[in-house]
Coordinates of C-alpha atoms and ligand atoms in Angstrom, one line a residue:
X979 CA 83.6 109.3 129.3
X980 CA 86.7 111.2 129.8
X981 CA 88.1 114.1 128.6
X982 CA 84.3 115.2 127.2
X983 CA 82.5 113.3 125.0
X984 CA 85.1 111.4 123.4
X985 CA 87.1 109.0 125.3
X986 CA 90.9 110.1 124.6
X987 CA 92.0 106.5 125.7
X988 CA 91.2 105.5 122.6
X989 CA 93.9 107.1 120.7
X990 CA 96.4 104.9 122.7
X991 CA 95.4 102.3 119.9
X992 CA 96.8 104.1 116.9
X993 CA 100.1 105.5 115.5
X994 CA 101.0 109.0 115.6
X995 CA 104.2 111.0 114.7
X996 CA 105.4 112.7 117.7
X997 CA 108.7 114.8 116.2
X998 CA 110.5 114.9 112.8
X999 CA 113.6 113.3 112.2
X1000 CA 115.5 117.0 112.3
X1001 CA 113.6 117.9 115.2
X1002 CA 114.9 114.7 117.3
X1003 CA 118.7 115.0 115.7
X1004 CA 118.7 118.6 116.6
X1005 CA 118.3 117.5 120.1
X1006 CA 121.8 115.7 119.9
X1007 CA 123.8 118.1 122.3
X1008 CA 127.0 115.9 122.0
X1009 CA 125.4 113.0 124.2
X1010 CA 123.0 111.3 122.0
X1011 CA 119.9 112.3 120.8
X1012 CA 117.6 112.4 123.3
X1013 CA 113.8 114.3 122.6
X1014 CA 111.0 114.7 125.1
X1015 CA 107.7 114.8 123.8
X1016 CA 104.0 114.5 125.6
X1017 CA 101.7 111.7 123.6
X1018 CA 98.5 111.4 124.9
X1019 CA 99.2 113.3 128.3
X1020 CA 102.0 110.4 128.4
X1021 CA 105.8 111.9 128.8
X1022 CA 107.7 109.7 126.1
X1023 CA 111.4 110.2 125.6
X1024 CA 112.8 109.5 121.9
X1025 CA 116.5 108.0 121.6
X1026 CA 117.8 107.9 118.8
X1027 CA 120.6 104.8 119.7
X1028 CA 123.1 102.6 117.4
X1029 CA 120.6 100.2 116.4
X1030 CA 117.7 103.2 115.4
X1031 CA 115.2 105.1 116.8
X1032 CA 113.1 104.2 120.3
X1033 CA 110.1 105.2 122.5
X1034 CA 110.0 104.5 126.3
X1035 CA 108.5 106.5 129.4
X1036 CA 110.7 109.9 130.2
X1037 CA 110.9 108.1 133.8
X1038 CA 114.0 106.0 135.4
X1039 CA 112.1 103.1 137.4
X1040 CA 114.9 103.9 140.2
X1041 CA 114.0 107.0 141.6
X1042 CA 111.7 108.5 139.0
X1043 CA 114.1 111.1 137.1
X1044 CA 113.6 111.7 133.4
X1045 CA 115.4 109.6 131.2
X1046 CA 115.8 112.7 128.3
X1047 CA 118.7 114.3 131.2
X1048 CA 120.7 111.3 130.5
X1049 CA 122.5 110.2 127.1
X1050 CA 123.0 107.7 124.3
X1051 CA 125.6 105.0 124.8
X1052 CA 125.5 102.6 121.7
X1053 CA 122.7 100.8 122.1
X1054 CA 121.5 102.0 125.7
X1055 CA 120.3 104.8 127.4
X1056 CA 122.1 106.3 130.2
X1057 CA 119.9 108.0 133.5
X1058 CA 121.7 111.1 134.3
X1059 CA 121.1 111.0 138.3
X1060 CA 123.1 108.1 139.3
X1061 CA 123.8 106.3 135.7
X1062 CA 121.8 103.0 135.6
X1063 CA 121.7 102.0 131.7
X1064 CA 119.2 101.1 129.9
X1065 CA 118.9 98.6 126.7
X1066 CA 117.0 100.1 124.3
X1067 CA 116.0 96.6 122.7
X1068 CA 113.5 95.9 125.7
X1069 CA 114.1 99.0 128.2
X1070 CA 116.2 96.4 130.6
X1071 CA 118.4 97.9 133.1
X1072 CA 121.8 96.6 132.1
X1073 CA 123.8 98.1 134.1
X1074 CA 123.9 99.9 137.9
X1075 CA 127.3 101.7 138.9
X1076 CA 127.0 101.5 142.6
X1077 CA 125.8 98.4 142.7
X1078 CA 128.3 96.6 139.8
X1079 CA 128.2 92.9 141.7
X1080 CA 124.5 92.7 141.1
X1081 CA 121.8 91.8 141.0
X1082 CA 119.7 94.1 139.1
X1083 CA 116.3 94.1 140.3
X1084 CA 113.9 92.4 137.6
X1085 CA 111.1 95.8 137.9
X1086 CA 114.3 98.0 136.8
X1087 CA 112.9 98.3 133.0
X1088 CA 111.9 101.6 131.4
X1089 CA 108.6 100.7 129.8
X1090 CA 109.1 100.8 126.1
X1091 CA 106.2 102.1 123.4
X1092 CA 106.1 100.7 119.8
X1093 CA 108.2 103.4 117.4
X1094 CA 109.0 103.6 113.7
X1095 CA 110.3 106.3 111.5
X1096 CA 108.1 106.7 108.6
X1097 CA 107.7 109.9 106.3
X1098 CA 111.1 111.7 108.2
X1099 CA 108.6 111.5 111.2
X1100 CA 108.6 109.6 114.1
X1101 CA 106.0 107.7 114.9
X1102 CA 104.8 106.3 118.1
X1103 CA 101.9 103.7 119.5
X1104 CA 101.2 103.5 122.9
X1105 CA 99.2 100.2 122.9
X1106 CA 99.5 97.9 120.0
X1107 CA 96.2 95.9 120.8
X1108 CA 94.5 96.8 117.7
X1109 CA 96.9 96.1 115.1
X1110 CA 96.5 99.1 113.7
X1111 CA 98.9 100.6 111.1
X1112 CA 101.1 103.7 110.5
X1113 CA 98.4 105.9 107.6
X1114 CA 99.7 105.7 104.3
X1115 CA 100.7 108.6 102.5
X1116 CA 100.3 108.7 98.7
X1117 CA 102.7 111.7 97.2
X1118 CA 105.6 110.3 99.2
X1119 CA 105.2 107.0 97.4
X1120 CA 105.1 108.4 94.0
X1121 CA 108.1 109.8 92.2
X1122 CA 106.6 112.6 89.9
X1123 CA 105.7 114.2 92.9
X1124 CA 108.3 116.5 95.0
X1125 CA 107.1 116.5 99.2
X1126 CA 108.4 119.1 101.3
X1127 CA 107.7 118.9 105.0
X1128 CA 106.6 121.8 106.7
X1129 CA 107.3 123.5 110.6
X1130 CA 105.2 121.4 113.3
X1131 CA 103.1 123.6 114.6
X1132 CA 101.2 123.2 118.5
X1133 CA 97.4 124.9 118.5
X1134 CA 95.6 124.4 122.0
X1135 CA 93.2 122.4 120.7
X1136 CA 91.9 118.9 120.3
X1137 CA 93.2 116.9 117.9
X1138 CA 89.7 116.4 116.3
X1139 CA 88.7 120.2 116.4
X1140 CA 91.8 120.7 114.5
X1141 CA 91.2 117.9 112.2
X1142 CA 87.7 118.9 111.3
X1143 CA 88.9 122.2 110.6
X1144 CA 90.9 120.9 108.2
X1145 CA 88.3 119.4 106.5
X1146 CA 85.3 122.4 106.7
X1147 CA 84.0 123.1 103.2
X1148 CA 81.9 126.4 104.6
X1149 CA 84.4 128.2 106.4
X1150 CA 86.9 129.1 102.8
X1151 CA 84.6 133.0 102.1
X1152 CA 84.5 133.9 105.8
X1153 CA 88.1 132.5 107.1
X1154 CA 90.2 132.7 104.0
X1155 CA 88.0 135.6 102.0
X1156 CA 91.6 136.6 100.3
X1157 CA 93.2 133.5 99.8
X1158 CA 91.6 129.9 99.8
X1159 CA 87.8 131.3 99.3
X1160 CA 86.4 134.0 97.6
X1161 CA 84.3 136.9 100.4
X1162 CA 80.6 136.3 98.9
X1163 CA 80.9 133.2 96.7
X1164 CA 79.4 130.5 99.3
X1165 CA 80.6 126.4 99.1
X1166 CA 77.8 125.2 101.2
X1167 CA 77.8 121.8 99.8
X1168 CA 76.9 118.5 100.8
X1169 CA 79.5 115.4 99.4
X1170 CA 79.0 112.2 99.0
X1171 CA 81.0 110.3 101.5
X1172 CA 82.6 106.8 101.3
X1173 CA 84.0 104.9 104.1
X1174 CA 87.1 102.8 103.1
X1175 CA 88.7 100.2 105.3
X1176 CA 91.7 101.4 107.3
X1177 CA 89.4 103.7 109.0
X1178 CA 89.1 105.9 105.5
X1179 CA 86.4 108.3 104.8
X1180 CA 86.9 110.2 101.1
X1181 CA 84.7 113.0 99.8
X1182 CA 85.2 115.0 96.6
X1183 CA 85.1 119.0 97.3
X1184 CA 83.9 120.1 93.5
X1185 CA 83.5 124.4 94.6
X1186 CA 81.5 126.4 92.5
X1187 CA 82.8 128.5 89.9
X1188 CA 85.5 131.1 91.6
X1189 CA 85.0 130.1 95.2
X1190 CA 87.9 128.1 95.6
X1191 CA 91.8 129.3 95.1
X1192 CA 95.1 126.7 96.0
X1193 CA 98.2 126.5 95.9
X1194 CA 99.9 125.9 92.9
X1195 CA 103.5 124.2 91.1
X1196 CA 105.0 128.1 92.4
X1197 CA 103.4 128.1 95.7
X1198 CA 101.0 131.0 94.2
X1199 CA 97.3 130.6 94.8
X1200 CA 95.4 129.4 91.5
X1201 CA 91.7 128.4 90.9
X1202 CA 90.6 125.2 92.0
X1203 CA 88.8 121.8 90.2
X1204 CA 88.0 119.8 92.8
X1205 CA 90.0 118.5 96.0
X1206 CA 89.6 114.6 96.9
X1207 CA 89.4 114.6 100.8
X1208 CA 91.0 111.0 102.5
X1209 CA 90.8 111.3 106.3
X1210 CA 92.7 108.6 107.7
X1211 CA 91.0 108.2 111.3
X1212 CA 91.3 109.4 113.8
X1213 CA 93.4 112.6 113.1
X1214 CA 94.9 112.2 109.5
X1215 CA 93.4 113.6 106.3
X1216 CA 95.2 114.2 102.8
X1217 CA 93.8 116.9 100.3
X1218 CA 94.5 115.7 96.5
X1219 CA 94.1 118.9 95.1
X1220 CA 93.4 119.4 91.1
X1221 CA 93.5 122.7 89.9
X1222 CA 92.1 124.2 87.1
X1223 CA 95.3 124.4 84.8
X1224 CA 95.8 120.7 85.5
X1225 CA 98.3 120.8 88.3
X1226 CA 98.1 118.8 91.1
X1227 CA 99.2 119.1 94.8
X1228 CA 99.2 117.3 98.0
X1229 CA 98.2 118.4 101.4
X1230 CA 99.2 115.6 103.5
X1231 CA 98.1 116.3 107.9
X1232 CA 98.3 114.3 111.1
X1233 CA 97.6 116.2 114.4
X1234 CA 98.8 114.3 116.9
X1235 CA 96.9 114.5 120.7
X1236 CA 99.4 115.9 123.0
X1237 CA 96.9 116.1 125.8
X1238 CA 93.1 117.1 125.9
X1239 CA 93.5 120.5 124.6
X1240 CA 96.9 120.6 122.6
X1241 CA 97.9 119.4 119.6
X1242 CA 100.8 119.5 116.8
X1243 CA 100.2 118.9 113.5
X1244 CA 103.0 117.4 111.4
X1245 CA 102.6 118.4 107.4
X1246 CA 104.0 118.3 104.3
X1247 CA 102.9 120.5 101.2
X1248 CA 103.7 118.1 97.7
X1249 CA 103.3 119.4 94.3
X1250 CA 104.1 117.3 90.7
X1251 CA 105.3 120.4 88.6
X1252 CA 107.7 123.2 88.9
X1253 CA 109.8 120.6 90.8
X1254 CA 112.9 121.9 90.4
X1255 CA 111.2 125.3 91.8
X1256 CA 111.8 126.9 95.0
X1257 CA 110.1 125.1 98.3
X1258 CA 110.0 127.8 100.3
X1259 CA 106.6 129.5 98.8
X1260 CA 105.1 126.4 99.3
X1261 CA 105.4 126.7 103.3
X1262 CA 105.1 130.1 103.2
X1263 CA 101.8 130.4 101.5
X1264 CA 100.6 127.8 103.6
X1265 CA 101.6 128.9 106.6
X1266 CA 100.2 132.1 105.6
X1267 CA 96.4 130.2 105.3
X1268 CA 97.2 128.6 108.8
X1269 CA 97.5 131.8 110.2
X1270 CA 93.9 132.5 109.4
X1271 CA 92.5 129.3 111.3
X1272 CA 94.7 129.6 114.5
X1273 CA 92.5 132.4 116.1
X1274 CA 88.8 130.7 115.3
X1275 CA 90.2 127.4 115.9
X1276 CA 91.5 127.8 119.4
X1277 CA 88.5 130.1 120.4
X1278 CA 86.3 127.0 120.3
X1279 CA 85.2 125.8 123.6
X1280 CA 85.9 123.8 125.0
X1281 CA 88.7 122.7 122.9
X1282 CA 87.3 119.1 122.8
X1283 CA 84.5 118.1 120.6
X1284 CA 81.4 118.3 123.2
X1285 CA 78.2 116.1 122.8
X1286 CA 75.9 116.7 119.9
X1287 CA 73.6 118.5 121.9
X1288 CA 76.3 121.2 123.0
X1289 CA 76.8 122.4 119.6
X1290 CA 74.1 122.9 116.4
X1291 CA 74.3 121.4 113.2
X1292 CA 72.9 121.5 109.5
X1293 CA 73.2 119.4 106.5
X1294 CA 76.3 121.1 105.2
X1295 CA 78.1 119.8 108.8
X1296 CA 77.8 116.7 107.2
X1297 CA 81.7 116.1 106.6
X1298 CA 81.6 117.3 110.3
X1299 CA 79.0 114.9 111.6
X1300 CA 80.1 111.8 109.8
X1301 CA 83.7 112.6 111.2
X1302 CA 82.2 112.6 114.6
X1303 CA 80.1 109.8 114.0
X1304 CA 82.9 107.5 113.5
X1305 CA 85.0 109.0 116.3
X1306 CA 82.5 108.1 118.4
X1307 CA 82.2 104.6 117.2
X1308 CA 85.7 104.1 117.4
X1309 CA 85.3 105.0 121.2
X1310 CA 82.7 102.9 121.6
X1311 CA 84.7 99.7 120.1
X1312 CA 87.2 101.0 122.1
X1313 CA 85.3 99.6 125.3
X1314 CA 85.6 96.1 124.2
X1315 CA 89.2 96.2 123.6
X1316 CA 91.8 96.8 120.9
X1317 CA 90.5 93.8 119.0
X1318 CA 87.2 95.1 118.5
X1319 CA 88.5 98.5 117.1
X1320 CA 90.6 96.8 114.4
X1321 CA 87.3 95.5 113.2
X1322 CA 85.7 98.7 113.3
X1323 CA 88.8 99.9 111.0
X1324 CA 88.3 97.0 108.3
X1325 CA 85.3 96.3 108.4
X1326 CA 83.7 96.8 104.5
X1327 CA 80.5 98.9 104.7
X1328 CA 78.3 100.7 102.6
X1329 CA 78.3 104.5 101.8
X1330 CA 77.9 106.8 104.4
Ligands
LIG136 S1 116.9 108.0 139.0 FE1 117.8 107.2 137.3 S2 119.5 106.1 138.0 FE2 118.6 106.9 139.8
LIG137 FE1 91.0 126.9 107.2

């Protein structure tokens, strides 16, 4: 398989967000808003046009020039070498200056990826073969809780390593000794897992007494109940955090594959009291526990997730292993096309 032991082709299938909505308007330099970004090793410009927001190739079919040079006109794209425009309903070249007579050639079409705007993100598919859908995202949905959306941040990693740090239940003492864990109080724990469709696996983190600190309504750290893990395959997961005064908050994460060894997480921090409270020590204090992972996480090596036999594990991997598991099964469906990975996703099954 490429790129290591998981076969990165298989994340074509599946919806990512590629850039916030500020992060694409900020690219507006008086022609349009026009955003390059790498998905999957593929360069994708974003346009944001008169009739919304699109995907297509950063590549002119006429003589290969990226499309992100050129600029927004209504409802078309504009190449900024010798000004063929583009429709942004279907890519079609609608229009070649020094040739206005005609005709255009039927191949001139910038190939055009499915993109939605979900969340204040922007979200991308490259293949839509398996149906599958954009993951859902619970404290947007519900008004008593106030989302803010935090910096996208790039680690030169794989998307899974960076995933599966997220959702390590042994690494809180060593990594975060001062602020998520406690140094000394261990969490080795094993959860029972459930596999929902959608291509859901939930645990419930219950840490022992003191070994667990989050963030709470003020953005301080407070002790922990329990956490309900969600990860939304392939690289999604949400943390519903309950803390012991009875505050909740939500840790919502997608780290989208930018190419075999890079990826940016998108993130939003949610709380459902102090709402009225200042955002800002939300990001910072979670920035703050980022911090601690970025060094560990982009030592690993290699940055993908290598086969079992590479690395060692023990029961308490199990989040780990599971995660893997069905990574790997996803891969596998992959093989036999986008249909058969839609029935991998929604497919009921028993506890894992
Ligand atoms: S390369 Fe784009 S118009 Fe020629
Ligand atoms: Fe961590």
């Amino acid at each position: 398989m490429a790129d290591g032991y998981l076969n990165d082709e298989t994340w074509r299938y599946f919806w990512h967000p590629v850039c916030t909505i500020s992060e694409l308007e900020a690219a507006d330099r008086g022609r349009g808003a026009l955003l390059s970004v790498t998905l999957l090793g593929t360069e994708l410009v974003i346009a944001k046009t008169a009739s919304g927001v699109a995907a297509f190739d950063n590549r002119c079919p006429h003589r290969s020039a990226k499309l992100a040079l050129g600029w927004v006109e209504g409802d078309s794209i504009r190449c900024a070498y010798h000004g063929w425009r583009y429709g942004t309903a279907d890519g079609k070249c609608i229009e070649i200056p020094a040739a206005p007579n005609g005709p255009i050639p039927r191949r001139a079409q910038a190939i055009k990826y499915d993109c939605d705007v979900r969340y204040d993100l922007v979200w991308v598919r490259l293949n839509g073969d398996a149906d599958t859908s954009i993951p859902g995202h619970t404290a947007w949905d519900d008004p008593s809780f106030k989302c803010v959306l935090g910096p996208s941040y790039t680690w030169k990693t794989h998307s899974a390593r960076r995933l599966e740090n997220f959702t390590d239940l042994a690494h809180f003492p060593f990594v975060h000794p001062n602020t998520l864990g406690n140094a000394g109080v261990q969490t080795y724990l094993v959860p029972d897992m459930d596999f929902r469709t959608e291509g859901e696996l939930h645990y419930r983190y219950a840490p022992p007494e003191g070994a667990r600190k989050a963030m709470n309504s003020t953005g301080n750290l407070s002790p922990l109940k329990y956490t309900d893990y969600t990860i939304r395959l392939p690289f999604g997961v949400t943390l519903d955090l309950t803390l012991q005064n009875g505050e909740r908050a939500v840790l919502w994460v997608w780290a989208t594959p930018i190419d075999a060894t890079h990826c940016k997480s998108f993130w939003f921090a949610c709380r459902n009291a102090d709402l009225d409270g200042p955002d800002q020590p939300h990001i910072d204090t979670q920035m703050k526990i980022l911090e601690e992972d970025i060094d560990i996480v982009e030592s690993q090596d290699p940055e993908q997730i290598p086969h079992p036999m590479d690395e060692i594990a023990v029961g308490p991997d199990k989040v780990s292993l599971m995660y893997r598991k069905c990574l790997y099964e996803l891969c596998h469906a992959m093989e036999n096309g986008g249909e058969e990975i839609h029935r991998y996703l929604t497919t009921e099954r028993d506890n894992i």
